[in-house]
Tab-separated table of C-alpha atoms in Angstrom:
chain	number	residue	atom	x	y	z
A	1326	UNK	CA	45.153	124.814	151.059
A	1327	UNK	CA	45.904	121.131	148.655
A	1328	UNK	CA	48.173	122.894	146.959
A	1329	UNK	CA	49.672	123.305	150.554
A	1330	UNK	CA	49.174	119.607	151.188
A	1331	UNK	CA	50.530	118.179	148.515
A	1332	UNK	CA	53.257	119.798	148.644
A	1333	UNK	CA	53.884	118.866	152.193
A	1334	UNK	CA	54.320	115.446	150.950
A	1335	UNK	CA	56.446	115.987	148.663
A	1336	UNK	CA	58.216	117.484	150.806
A	1337	UNK	CA	57.931	114.597	153.957
A	1338	UNK	CA	58.966	112.034	151.006
A	1339	UNK	CA	61.458	113.804	149.019
A	1340	UNK	CA	63.290	115.035	151.831
A	1341	UNK	CA	64.179	111.880	153.468
A	1342	UNK	CA	65.086	109.937	149.514
A	1343	UNK	CA	67.686	113.347	149.120
A	1344	UNK	CA	69.511	112.361	152.373
A	1345	UNK	CA	69.467	108.491	151.220
A	1346	UNK	CA	70.872	109.104	148.376
A	1347	UNK	CA	73.564	111.581	149.233
A	1348	UNK	CA	74.813	109.009	151.520
A	1349	UNK	CA	74.582	106.846	149.408
A	1350	UNK	CA	76.964	108.861	147.073
A	1351	UNK	CA	79.141	109.326	149.713
A	1352	UNK	CA	78.813	105.619	150.447
A	1353	UNK	CA	80.624	104.997	146.778
A	1354	UNK	CA	82.890	107.458	146.868
A	1355	UNK	CA	84.880	106.283	150.136
A	1356	UNK	CA	83.977	102.727	149.016
A	1357	UNK	CA	84.107	101.653	145.032
A	1358	UNK	CA	85.120	104.194	143.465
A	1359	UNK	CA	88.358	104.180	145.991
A	1360	UNK	CA	88.677	101.430	144.411
A	1361	UNK	CA	88.305	101.777	141.169
A	1362	UNK	CA	91.064	104.351	141.224
A	1363	UNK	CA	95.483	105.386	141.132
A	1364	UNK	CA	93.985	106.709	143.891
A	1365	UNK	CA	97.065	105.516	147.305
A	1366	UNK	CA	95.670	103.461	149.700
A	1367	UNK	CA	95.069	105.206	153.148
A	1368	UNK	CA	96.599	103.620	155.670
A	1369	UNK	CA	95.190	100.514	157.020
A	1370	UNK	CA	93.571	99.467	160.390
A	1371	UNK	CA	95.041	97.136	162.562
A	1372	UNK	CA	93.441	94.300	162.389
A	1373	UNK	CA	92.865	92.669	166.026
A	1374	UNK	CA	96.786	94.821	166.275
A	1375	UNK	CA	98.094	92.805	164.112
A	1376	UNK	CA	97.697	94.427	160.178
A	1377	UNK	CA	100.456	95.130	158.747
A	1378	UNK	CA	100.604	98.072	156.669
A	1379	UNK	CA	100.887	95.715	153.372
A	1380	UNK	CA	99.320	94.664	150.402
A	1381	UNK	CA	99.326	91.886	147.931
A	1382	UNK	CA	100.611	93.981	144.584
A	1383	UNK	CA	99.750	91.762	140.916
A	1384	UNK	CA	100.253	92.754	137.743
A	1385	UNK	CA	97.641	91.084	135.569
A	1386	UNK	CA	95.285	91.038	132.450
A	1387	UNK	CA	92.008	91.503	132.029
A	1388	UNK	CA	92.382	87.554	130.005
A	1389	UNK	CA	94.080	85.576	133.108
A	1390	UNK	CA	90.992	86.033	135.325
A	1391	UNK	CA	89.703	83.478	135.863
A	1392	UNK	CA	93.805	82.008	137.458
A	1393	UNK	CA	93.674	84.766	139.418
A	1394	UNK	CA	91.054	84.081	141.266
A	1395	UNK	CA	91.371	81.126	142.210
A	1396	UNK	CA	95.409	81.815	143.290
A	1397	UNK	CA	92.527	84.294	145.136
A	1398	UNK	CA	90.933	81.553	146.749
A	1399	UNK	CA	93.874	79.946	148.143
A	1400	UNK	CA	95.781	82.507	149.541
A	1401	UNK	CA	92.224	83.680	151.464
A	1402	UNK	CA	91.367	80.893	152.191
A	1403	UNK	CA	95.192	79.627	153.519
A	1404	UNK	CA	96.084	83.003	155.356
A	1405	UNK	CA	94.424	86.261	154.184
A	1406	UNK	CA	91.027	85.591	155.458
A	1407	UNK	CA	92.165	85.597	158.834
A	1408	UNK	CA	93.850	89.247	157.866
A	1409	UNK	CA	92.024	90.697	155.308
A	1410	UNK	CA	94.808	91.874	154.529
A	1411	UNK	CA	94.328	94.252	150.613
A	1412	UNK	CA	95.104	93.666	146.600
A	1413	UNK	CA	95.996	95.781	144.460
A	1414	UNK	CA	95.561	95.264	141.083
A	1415	UNK	CA	98.174	96.948	138.075
A	1416	UNK	CA	97.071	96.384	134.455
A	1417	UNK	CA	98.615	98.443	131.212
A	1418	UNK	CA	95.180	97.951	129.975
A	1419	UNK	CA	91.781	98.849	131.283
A	1420	UNK	CA	89.639	96.705	133.683
A	1421	UNK	CA	86.801	95.061	132.364
A	1422	UNK	CA	83.693	95.140	134.922
A	1423	UNK	CA	83.927	92.095	134.805
A	1424	UNK	CA	87.367	91.527	136.054
A	1425	UNK	CA	86.931	93.914	139.199
A	1426	UNK	CA	83.332	92.607	140.530
A	1427	UNK	CA	84.882	89.016	140.006
A	1428	UNK	CA	87.722	90.217	142.416
A	1429	UNK	CA	85.968	92.425	144.434
A	1430	UNK	CA	83.563	89.825	145.556
A	1431	UNK	CA	86.525	87.311	146.767
A	1432	UNK	CA	88.958	89.836	148.273
A	1433	UNK	CA	87.934	89.749	151.894
A	1434	UNK	CA	90.317	93.288	152.168
A	1435	UNK	CA	89.903	95.908	150.256
A	1436	UNK	CA	90.547	95.698	145.956
A	1437	UNK	CA	92.614	98.353	143.832
A	1438	UNK	CA	92.546	99.130	140.214
A	1439	UNK	CA	95.384	101.237	139.109
A	1440	UNK	CA	96.771	101.392	135.071
A	1441	UNK	CA	100.034	101.904	133.980
A	1442	UNK	CA	101.266	105.599	132.215
A	1443	UNK	CA	103.820	105.201	129.344
A	1444	UNK	CA	107.284	105.399	131.266
A	1445	UNK	CA	105.911	103.112	133.193
A	1446	UNK	CA	105.346	100.263	130.782
A	1447	UNK	CA	106.640	101.918	127.454
A	1448	UNK	CA	110.204	102.604	125.587
A	1449	UNK	CA	112.340	105.188	126.886
A	1450	UNK	CA	113.815	107.967	125.181
A	1451	UNK	CA	117.410	106.959	124.482
A	1452	UNK	CA	116.062	102.913	123.097
A	1453	UNK	CA	116.388	101.950	120.384
A	1454	UNK	CA	113.189	100.774	119.025
A	1455	UNK	CA	114.515	99.024	115.232
A	1456	UNK	CA	116.548	97.761	117.485
A	1457	UNK	CA	115.243	95.732	119.960
A	1458	UNK	CA	113.065	94.750	116.480
A	1459	UNK	CA	116.069	93.211	115.009
A	1460	UNK	CA	116.832	91.791	119.252
A	1461	UNK	CA	114.226	90.775	118.869
A	1462	UNK	CA	114.154	88.638	116.308
A	1463	UNK	CA	117.140	86.952	116.745
A	1464	UNK	CA	116.011	86.150	120.231
A	1465	UNK	CA	113.021	84.402	118.805
A	1466	UNK	CA	114.904	82.668	115.753
A	1467	UNK	CA	117.444	81.433	118.864
A	1468	UNK	CA	115.059	79.498	121.002
A	1469	UNK	CA	115.217	81.782	123.770
A	1470	UNK	CA	112.093	81.996	126.045
A	1471	UNK	CA	110.254	84.132	125.847
A	1472	UNK	CA	112.701	85.785	123.167
A	1473	UNK	CA	110.437	86.846	120.711
A	1474	UNK	CA	107.680	88.603	123.227
A	1475	UNK	CA	108.182	93.228	124.099
A	1476	UNK	CA	105.927	92.221	126.293
A	1477	UNK	CA	107.417	90.203	128.757
A	1478	UNK	CA	109.913	93.236	128.081
A	1479	UNK	CA	107.997	95.673	129.538
A	1480	UNK	CA	106.675	93.225	132.332
A	1481	UNK	CA	110.329	93.509	133.462
A	1482	UNK	CA	111.237	96.398	133.123
A	1483	UNK	CA	107.981	97.034	135.506
A	1484	UNK	CA	108.431	95.093	137.517
A	1485	UNK	CA	112.313	95.500	137.841
A	1486	UNK	CA	112.152	100.208	138.376
A	1487	UNK	CA	108.207	100.827	138.598
A	1488	UNK	CA	106.328	99.182	140.046
A	1489	UNK	CA	106.546	100.255	144.306
A	1490	UNK	CA	106.291	103.761	142.885
A	1491	UNK	CA	102.885	103.564	141.603
A	1492	UNK	CA	101.010	106.357	143.760
A	1493	UNK	CA	98.330	103.065	144.789
A	1494	UNK	CA	101.700	101.939	146.997
A	1495	UNK	CA	102.297	105.548	148.280
A	1496	UNK	CA	102.067	105.460	152.085
A	1497	UNK	CA	103.114	101.376	151.944
A	1498	UNK	CA	105.545	99.693	154.028
A	1499	UNK	CA	105.684	96.109	152.943
A	1500	UNK	CA	104.164	93.980	149.348
A	1501	UNK	CA	103.349	90.793	148.691
A	1502	UNK	CA	103.951	89.780	144.524
A	1503	UNK	CA	101.313	87.833	143.423
A	1504	UNK	CA	101.030	85.459	139.978
A	1505	UNK	CA	97.723	84.099	138.089
A	1506	UNK	CA	97.617	80.821	138.428
A	1507	UNK	CA	99.959	79.878	141.273
A	1508	UNK	CA	99.563	78.264	143.758
A	1509	UNK	CA	99.415	77.623	147.832
A	1510	UNK	CA	99.658	74.440	149.534
A	1511	UNK	CA	99.871	75.031	152.901
A	1512	UNK	CA	98.488	77.367	155.311
A	1513	UNK	CA	100.189	79.995	157.037
A	1514	UNK	CA	99.225	80.351	160.169
A	1515	UNK	CA	101.712	83.542	160.889
A	1516	UNK	CA	101.797	86.784	159.477
A	1517	UNK	CA	105.058	87.103	157.132
A	1518	UNK	CA	104.153	90.837	156.641
A	1519	UNK	CA	104.564	90.510	160.760
A	1520	UNK	CA	107.473	89.081	160.593
A	1521	UNK	CA	109.301	91.120	157.903
A	1522	UNK	CA	108.379	93.640	160.213
A	1523	UNK	CA	110.244	92.597	163.968
A	1524	UNK	CA	112.915	91.038	162.371
A	1525	UNK	CA	113.599	94.292	159.884
A	1526	UNK	CA	114.113	91.519	157.250
A	1527	UNK	CA	114.323	93.517	153.930
A	1528	UNK	CA	113.575	89.996	150.796
A	1529	UNK	CA	111.426	87.482	151.382
A	1530	UNK	CA	111.442	83.720	148.793
A	1531	UNK	CA	110.855	81.041	148.607
A	1532	UNK	CA	111.788	79.176	145.434
A	1533	UNK	CA	115.322	80.022	143.986
A	1534	UNK	CA	116.577	78.819	139.900
A	1535	UNK	CA	119.328	79.278	138.244
A	1536	UNK	CA	118.510	82.390	135.181
A	1537	UNK	CA	118.519	81.761	131.445
A	1538	UNK	CA	122.321	82.782	130.304
A	1539	UNK	CA	121.178	83.228	127.181
A	1540	UNK	CA	118.382	86.257	128.246
A	1541	UNK	CA	121.610	88.659	129.930
A	1542	UNK	CA	124.784	87.989	128.146
A	1543	UNK	CA	125.799	91.391	129.182
A	1544	UNK	CA	124.552	92.192	132.632
A	1545	UNK	CA	127.028	91.135	135.025
A	1546	UNK	CA	129.326	93.368	133.099
A	1547	UNK	CA	127.705	95.914	133.812
A	1548	UNK	CA	126.723	94.874	137.335
A	1549	UNK	CA	130.724	95.678	137.984
A	1550	UNK	CA	131.358	98.696	136.629
A	1551	UNK	CA	128.124	99.889	138.660
A	1552	UNK	CA	129.860	98.431	141.724
A	1553	UNK	CA	132.534	99.599	141.032
A	1554	UNK	CA	131.349	103.043	140.283
A	1555	UNK	CA	128.747	102.944	143.477
A	1556	UNK	CA	131.105	100.462	146.219
A	1557	UNK	CA	129.111	103.081	148.696
A	1558	UNK	CA	126.060	100.936	147.712
A	1559	UNK	CA	128.091	97.669	148.692
A	1560	UNK	CA	127.732	94.893	150.992
A	1561	UNK	CA	131.877	94.535	151.227
A	1562	UNK	CA	132.832	91.395	150.033
A	1563	UNK	CA	135.168	90.337	153.122
A	1564	UNK	CA	132.339	91.460	155.406
A	1565	UNK	CA	130.714	88.136	156.409
A	1566	UNK	CA	127.252	89.012	155.915
A	1567	UNK	CA	127.504	89.675	152.036
A	1568	UNK	CA	125.409	87.843	149.832
A	1569	UNK	CA	127.430	88.019	146.755
A	1570	UNK	CA	129.712	84.290	147.097
A	1571	UNK	CA	125.423	83.289	146.655
A	1572	UNK	CA	125.691	84.742	143.379
A	1573	UNK	CA	129.268	84.727	142.449
A	1574	UNK	CA	131.967	81.467	142.640
A	1575	UNK	CA	134.664	83.269	142.001
A	1576	UNK	CA	134.443	86.664	144.969
A	1577	UNK	CA	131.996	88.780	142.253
A	1578	UNK	CA	134.007	87.582	138.860
A	1579	UNK	CA	131.610	85.651	137.361
A	1580	UNK	CA	127.956	85.182	137.525
A	1581	UNK	CA	127.172	82.132	138.547
A	1582	UNK	CA	123.124	82.619	137.342
A	1583	UNK	CA	121.291	81.925	140.577
A	1584	UNK	CA	118.462	84.299	142.119
A	1585	UNK	CA	114.587	83.997	143.927
A	1586	UNK	CA	112.470	83.164	141.602
A	1587	UNK	CA	110.966	86.946	141.813
A	1588	UNK	CA	106.880	85.601	141.383
A	1589	UNK	CA	106.827	85.194	145.007
A	1590	UNK	CA	108.463	87.703	147.074
A	1591	UNK	CA	107.296	89.223	149.893
A	1592	UNK	CA	109.101	92.457	150.502
A	1593	UNK	CA	110.444	95.286	151.591
A	1594	UNK	CA	108.984	98.845	149.402
A	1595	UNK	CA	112.244	101.001	151.490
A	1596	UNK	CA	115.334	99.507	150.429
A	1597	UNK	CA	113.015	99.234	146.774
A	1598	UNK	CA	112.799	103.008	147.040
A	1599	UNK	CA	115.962	103.581	148.656
A	1600	UNK	CA	119.105	105.458	146.406
A	1601	UNK	CA	120.740	102.389	146.363
A	1602	UNK	CA	118.371	100.793	144.947
A	1603	UNK	CA	117.346	103.321	142.595
A	1604	UNK	CA	120.837	104.350	141.417
A	1605	UNK	CA	120.568	100.065	140.844
A	1606	UNK	CA	117.631	100.286	138.488
A	1607	UNK	CA	118.650	103.297	136.636
A	1608	UNK	CA	121.879	102.528	135.578
A	1609	UNK	CA	121.087	99.516	133.750
A	1610	UNK	CA	117.815	101.097	132.883
A	1611	UNK	CA	120.025	103.627	130.478
A	1612	UNK	CA	122.154	100.064	128.932
A	1613	UNK	CA	119.414	99.230	127.898
A	1614	UNK	CA	119.674	95.984	128.797
A	1615	UNK	CA	115.893	95.159	129.017
A	1616	UNK	CA	115.205	96.179	125.339
A	1617	UNK	CA	118.374	94.940	123.730
A	1618	UNK	CA	118.661	91.575	125.612
A	1619	UNK	CA	116.023	90.367	127.176
A	1620	UNK	CA	116.989	91.005	130.767
A	1621	UNK	CA	114.724	89.926	133.934
A	1622	UNK	CA	112.633	90.763	137.307
A	1623	UNK	CA	114.528	87.819	139.418
A	1624	UNK	CA	117.896	88.656	138.161
A	1625	UNK	CA	117.587	92.387	138.840
A	1626	UNK	CA	116.089	91.896	141.711
A	1627	UNK	CA	118.897	89.661	143.294
A	1628	UNK	CA	121.542	90.492	142.338
A	1629	UNK	CA	120.336	93.943	143.569
A	1630	UNK	CA	119.244	91.803	147.072
A	1631	UNK	CA	123.593	89.796	147.302
A	1632	UNK	CA	124.683	93.265	147.005
A	1633	UNK	CA	123.594	95.802	148.736
A	1634	UNK	CA	121.654	93.241	151.768
A	1635	UNK	CA	122.758	91.460	154.915
A	1636	UNK	CA	122.239	87.681	154.617
A	1637	UNK	CA	119.741	88.687	157.848
A	1638	UNK	CA	117.776	91.439	156.664
A	1639	UNK	CA	117.033	87.715	154.000
A	1640	UNK	CA	114.570	85.489	154.500
A	1641	UNK	CA	113.953	81.773	153.071
A	1642	UNK	CA	109.660	81.025	152.876
A	1643	UNK	CA	110.289	77.665	153.600
A	1644	UNK	CA	107.247	76.320	155.760
A	1645	UNK	CA	104.953	79.260	152.411
A	1646	UNK	CA	104.037	75.483	150.493
A	1647	UNK	CA	104.051	77.205	147.031
A	1648	UNK	CA	103.326	76.802	143.461
A	1649	UNK	CA	104.271	77.729	139.936
A	1650	UNK	CA	105.036	75.523	136.391
A	1651	UNK	CA	106.240	73.363	136.918
A	1652	UNK	CA	108.223	74.115	140.106
A	1653	UNK	CA	107.274	73.669	143.803
A	1654	UNK	CA	107.847	74.172	147.545
A	1655	UNK	CA	106.619	72.317	149.860
A	1656	UNK	CA	108.315	71.808	153.894
A	1657	UNK	CA	110.695	68.813	154.326
A	1658	UNK	CA	109.095	67.963	157.526
A	1659	UNK	CA	106.496	65.311	156.567
A	1660	UNK	CA	105.123	65.661	160.788
A	1661	UNK	CA	105.104	69.427	160.253
A	1662	UNK	CA	103.421	69.617	156.787
A	1663	UNK	CA	100.519	66.937	157.929
A	1664	UNK	CA	100.232	69.743	161.347
A	1665	UNK	CA	99.646	72.062	158.571
A	1666	UNK	CA	97.339	70.913	156.549
A	1667	UNK	CA	100.263	71.083	153.198
A	1668	UNK	CA	98.711	69.758	149.695
A	1669	UNK	CA	102.310	69.019	148.459
A	1670	UNK	CA	104.226	66.083	148.579
A	1671	UNK	CA	108.128	67.009	150.512
A	1672	UNK	CA	109.983	64.671	148.578
A	1673	UNK	CA	108.893	66.143	144.718
A	1674	UNK	CA	110.217	70.363	146.811
A	1675	UNK	CA	112.832	71.810	144.006
A	1676	UNK	CA	114.673	73.146	147.524
A	1677	UNK	CA	116.808	69.698	146.496
A	1678	UNK	CA	116.921	70.305	142.564
A	1679	UNK	CA	120.191	70.113	141.140
A	1680	UNK	CA	118.940	73.111	139.400
A	1681	UNK	CA	118.371	74.608	142.735
A	1682	UNK	CA	120.236	77.233	143.919
A	1683	UNK	CA	118.948	77.266	147.436
A	1684	UNK	CA	121.468	74.226	148.682
A	1685	UNK	CA	123.949	77.332	147.728
A	1686	UNK	CA	122.480	80.038	149.412
A	1687	UNK	CA	122.121	78.004	153.123
A	1688	UNK	CA	125.773	76.808	152.525
A	1689	UNK	CA	126.856	80.582	152.409
A	1690	UNK	CA	124.521	81.191	155.204
A	1691	UNK	CA	125.236	79.109	157.894
A	1692	UNK	CA	122.012	77.700	157.903
A	1693	UNK	CA	119.737	74.787	158.038
A	1694	UNK	CA	116.042	74.554	156.357
A	1695	UNK	CA	114.346	74.363	160.223
A	1696	UNK	CA	115.817	77.676	161.137
A	1697	UNK	CA	113.298	79.485	158.920
A	1698	UNK	CA	110.245	77.316	160.104
A	1699	UNK	CA	107.953	80.326	162.632
A	1700	UNK	CA	105.113	78.466	163.462
A	1701	UNK	CA	105.919	78.059	167.176
A	1702	UNK	CA	104.057	75.402	169.410
C-alpha cells in the first residue's frame, strides 16, 4: 500500500511537470529557436490591418553590435514600435549569443539570424584569386577607398546578387536595408512598405551621390554590352518613363557616376528576383568585376533600377530623415520638420550638395521635393 501511495504521489508531481516541460519545449521551438536558424519567415500577421509582408534586413558583424543597437533603437522609436516588423540579421560568421540577446531585446517584432554560405560569400570558380589579390594591392597603393579590402568585395557582391536569395527572405515581398551606425532623425508616421505596395513602387532611396570612378573602370562598358544582348530587359531610352537620363548625360554612351546610396534601400524583392535583374547580375558577375575591380552594390542596384524600372516605380523618401556618415538627408520644409519631430537641420541636407545627384533626379522626373511628402494633415 505504501508503495502504491508513493507511486500515486510521484505521478501527481511528475505528470504536471512533464506537461509543462513539453509546453516549454514547443514554445522554444516555435519562438526563440526559430529566430536563430536559417528558416524562412512565416507570413506575418497584419497589425491593425496595416502591416505588409516585409522585414528589415541587416548584414552585420558581431563586432558592430553597439553601433547596430543605437540604430535599432532609433528606428524602433521613430517607426517600428507602431508596426512590429521583423528583423533579419545576416553574417558570414556565426552570431554570438550576446549579439542575439542584445538585439532581440530591442526589437518589437520577431528577430531572425542567418549565416551566409560559400556561394553567397566566397569566390566563384571562374575567379583568378591571384589576379584579384594583385588588383587589391594596386588599388590600395593608389589610395582607392576600400581598394585593398577583400571582405568589402565579398560584401558588394553579396548585396548585389545574393541577399534576396537567402532562405530567411523566402516569401517576403519587400525589404528595408539597414546598416549599423546610421541614424533616423524624423518620426515616420506612415508605413513605407504599404506605400510601396499601394503605388506599385519597386525601389526607394534617400541619398544619391556620385561613385568613385577608379572603382568601376569597366563597369559601364559591361553594362552597355548587356543592353545590346538583352534589349528585352531595358526600358527604351525614348520612353518618357525612362530613367536613363539620370545616369547618363549623353543617351547612354557614358556613365555620369550617379547612384542611389544603397545603405538605405526599401525595395521590391520581386524585382530583384526577376529574370531581368538576375540576368543583369549574372552577366556582371561572370566578368569578375566585383573582384578584379571594386564594383559596388550601389551603382549595380542603381543602374539596374534606371535601366529596368520606370520613373513612376522609383521613390525618393524625402521625408525620412536619415544619416550615414558623413552625409544626411533632412526634409527642407522648416515647419514640416518641427511638426514631425525631426532632429536634423534642413540647411545641411545633402540633396542640394554639389556632389548630390538628387537635383538631376528631380529634373529628369519633372518633380519637386514636396511631391514626395507622404504625411497628410
